[in-house]
Short mmCIF file of C-alpha atoms in Angstrom, two decimals:
data_model
loop_
_atom_site.label_atom_id
_atom_site.label_comp_id
_atom_site.label_asym_id
_atom_site.label_seq_id
_atom_site.Cartn_x
_atom_site.Cartn_y
_atom_site.Cartn_z
CA MET A 69 -100.50 47.25 -28.29
CA LYS A 70 -99.20 43.86 -27.16
CA LYS A 71 -99.43 42.59 -30.73
CA ILE A 72 -97.29 45.48 -32.00
CA ALA A 73 -94.66 44.85 -29.32
CA LYS A 74 -94.62 41.14 -30.22
CA ASP A 75 -94.25 41.96 -33.92
CA LEU A 76 -91.38 44.36 -33.18
CA LYS A 77 -89.58 41.66 -31.19
CA THR A 78 -89.88 39.15 -34.06
CA ILE A 79 -88.62 41.75 -36.50
CA ALA A 80 -85.67 42.48 -34.22
CA ARG A 81 -84.82 38.75 -34.05
CA GLN A 82 -85.05 38.44 -37.82
CA LEU A 83 -82.78 41.46 -38.25
CA ASN A 84 -80.22 39.92 -35.88
CA THR A 85 -80.18 36.67 -37.85
CA LEU A 86 -79.83 38.59 -41.11
CA ALA A 87 -76.97 40.62 -39.64
CA LYS A 88 -75.18 37.42 -38.60
CA LYS A 89 -75.65 35.93 -42.08
CA THR A 90 -74.26 39.04 -43.76
CA GLU A 91 -71.26 39.02 -41.44
CA THR A 92 -70.48 35.40 -42.29
CA MET A 93 -70.85 36.17 -46.00
CA ALA A 94 -68.54 39.17 -45.67
CA LYS A 95 -65.94 37.01 -43.93
CA ALA A 96 -66.21 34.43 -46.69
CA PHE A 97 -65.52 37.11 -49.32
CA GLU A 98 -62.59 38.53 -47.38
CA LYS A 99 -60.72 35.22 -47.12
CA PRO A 100 -59.97 34.78 -50.87
CA SER A 101 -58.91 38.41 -51.23
CA ARG A 102 -56.27 37.91 -48.54
CA ALA A 103 -55.01 34.80 -50.30
CA ALA A 104 -54.88 36.68 -53.59
CA ALA A 105 -52.70 39.38 -52.08
CA PRO A 106 -49.23 39.48 -53.63
CA LYS A 107 -46.79 37.29 -51.78
CA LYS A 108 -43.06 37.51 -51.71
CA LYS A 109 -41.62 35.56 -54.60
CA ALA A 110 -38.99 33.01 -53.83
CA VAL A 111 -35.83 33.45 -55.85
CA PRO A 112 -35.18 30.32 -57.89
CA ALA A 113 -31.78 28.75 -57.31
CA ALA A 114 -31.14 27.87 -60.93
CA LYS A 115 -33.32 27.92 -63.98
CA LYS A 116 -33.67 24.55 -65.63
CA LYS A 117 -34.67 24.24 -69.23
CA ALA A 118 -37.66 22.04 -69.65
CA ALA A 119 -37.13 19.07 -71.89
CA PRO A 120 -39.18 19.46 -75.05
CA LYS A 121 -42.19 17.18 -74.92
CA GLY A 122 -42.53 17.28 -78.65
CA LYS A 123 -41.72 19.60 -81.46
CA THR A 124 -44.15 22.47 -81.29
CA ILE A 125 -44.87 24.34 -84.48
CA THR A 126 -44.51 28.08 -84.17
CA PRO A 127 -46.67 30.44 -86.23
CA THR A 128 -43.60 31.34 -88.29
CA ASP A 129 -42.99 27.67 -89.06
CA LYS A 130 -46.61 27.26 -90.08
CA VAL A 131 -46.41 30.21 -92.46
CA LEU A 132 -43.10 28.98 -93.91
CA THR A 133 -44.51 25.51 -94.59
CA ILE A 134 -47.43 27.09 -96.42
CA MET A 135 -45.05 29.28 -98.41
CA LYS A 136 -42.88 26.32 -99.44
CA ARG A 137 -45.77 25.00 -101.55
CA PHE A 138 -45.68 28.12 -103.74
CA LYS A 139 -42.41 28.37 -105.70
CA LYS A 140 -43.15 31.78 -107.26
CA GLY A 141 -44.35 33.26 -103.98
CA ILE A 142 -47.61 33.90 -102.22
CA SER A 143 -49.46 37.08 -101.36
CA VAL A 144 -50.13 38.23 -97.82
CA GLU A 145 -53.88 37.90 -98.36
CA ALA A 146 -53.54 34.30 -99.52
CA LEU A 147 -51.30 33.55 -96.53
CA ARG A 148 -53.91 35.00 -94.25
CA GLY A 149 -56.61 32.83 -95.77
CA LYS A 150 -54.60 29.61 -95.68
CA SER A 151 -53.05 30.03 -92.22
CA GLY A 152 -56.02 31.50 -90.34
CA PHE A 153 -53.91 34.25 -88.74
CA THR A 154 -54.97 37.89 -88.64
CA GLU A 155 -53.49 40.50 -90.94
CA LYS A 156 -51.39 41.95 -88.12
CA GLN A 157 -50.01 38.52 -87.17
CA ILE A 158 -49.08 37.78 -90.79
CA SER A 159 -47.35 41.13 -91.21
CA ASN A 160 -45.36 40.59 -88.01
CA ILE A 161 -44.36 37.07 -89.03
CA VAL A 162 -43.33 38.18 -92.52
CA HIS A 163 -41.35 41.12 -91.16
CA ARG A 164 -39.44 38.98 -88.66
CA ALA A 165 -38.78 36.21 -91.18
CA CYS A 166 -37.52 38.68 -93.80
CA LYS A 167 -35.26 40.25 -91.22
CA LYS A 168 -33.83 36.84 -90.30
CA GLY A 169 -33.41 35.91 -93.96
CA LYS A 170 -35.90 33.06 -93.95
CA MET A 171 -38.02 34.62 -96.70
CA LYS A 172 -37.61 37.30 -99.31
CA ARG A 173 -39.82 39.73 -101.09
CA ALA A 174 -40.70 38.57 -104.61
CA GLY A 175 -42.87 41.56 -105.46
CA ARG A 176 -45.26 44.01 -103.92
CA GLY A 177 -47.15 42.02 -101.28
CA ILE A 178 -45.71 38.74 -102.55
CA TYR A 179 -43.17 36.79 -100.53
CA SER A 180 -41.31 33.55 -101.12
CA VAL A 181 -39.10 31.31 -99.02
CA SER A 182 -35.46 32.21 -99.59
CA GLY A 183 -33.21 29.40 -100.82
CA LEU A 184 -35.81 27.89 -103.18
#
């Protein structure tokens, strides 16, 4: 009987230490979640334009440089293969560039740079 009582006491001590460890772990997880809570955003006084660090090439510029190599025009599939963009990206780029007048439609699915 004494052995059982002794075993129960050791189990109780072990449970207390485990409870303390879980509480400290729970507190550790709660701290980042409080920091991640949305804070009030400060209103910027004036927006400053960042000085360009270098000329960055946009996807439209990349497609236009590829198209300039082909005087008679290039198909959308060939553009997709040479540029590495997806079909949706190419169609969006072509649509915007045609709307702005940077390229024109030479035939069905074939586009060329306008002004050449």
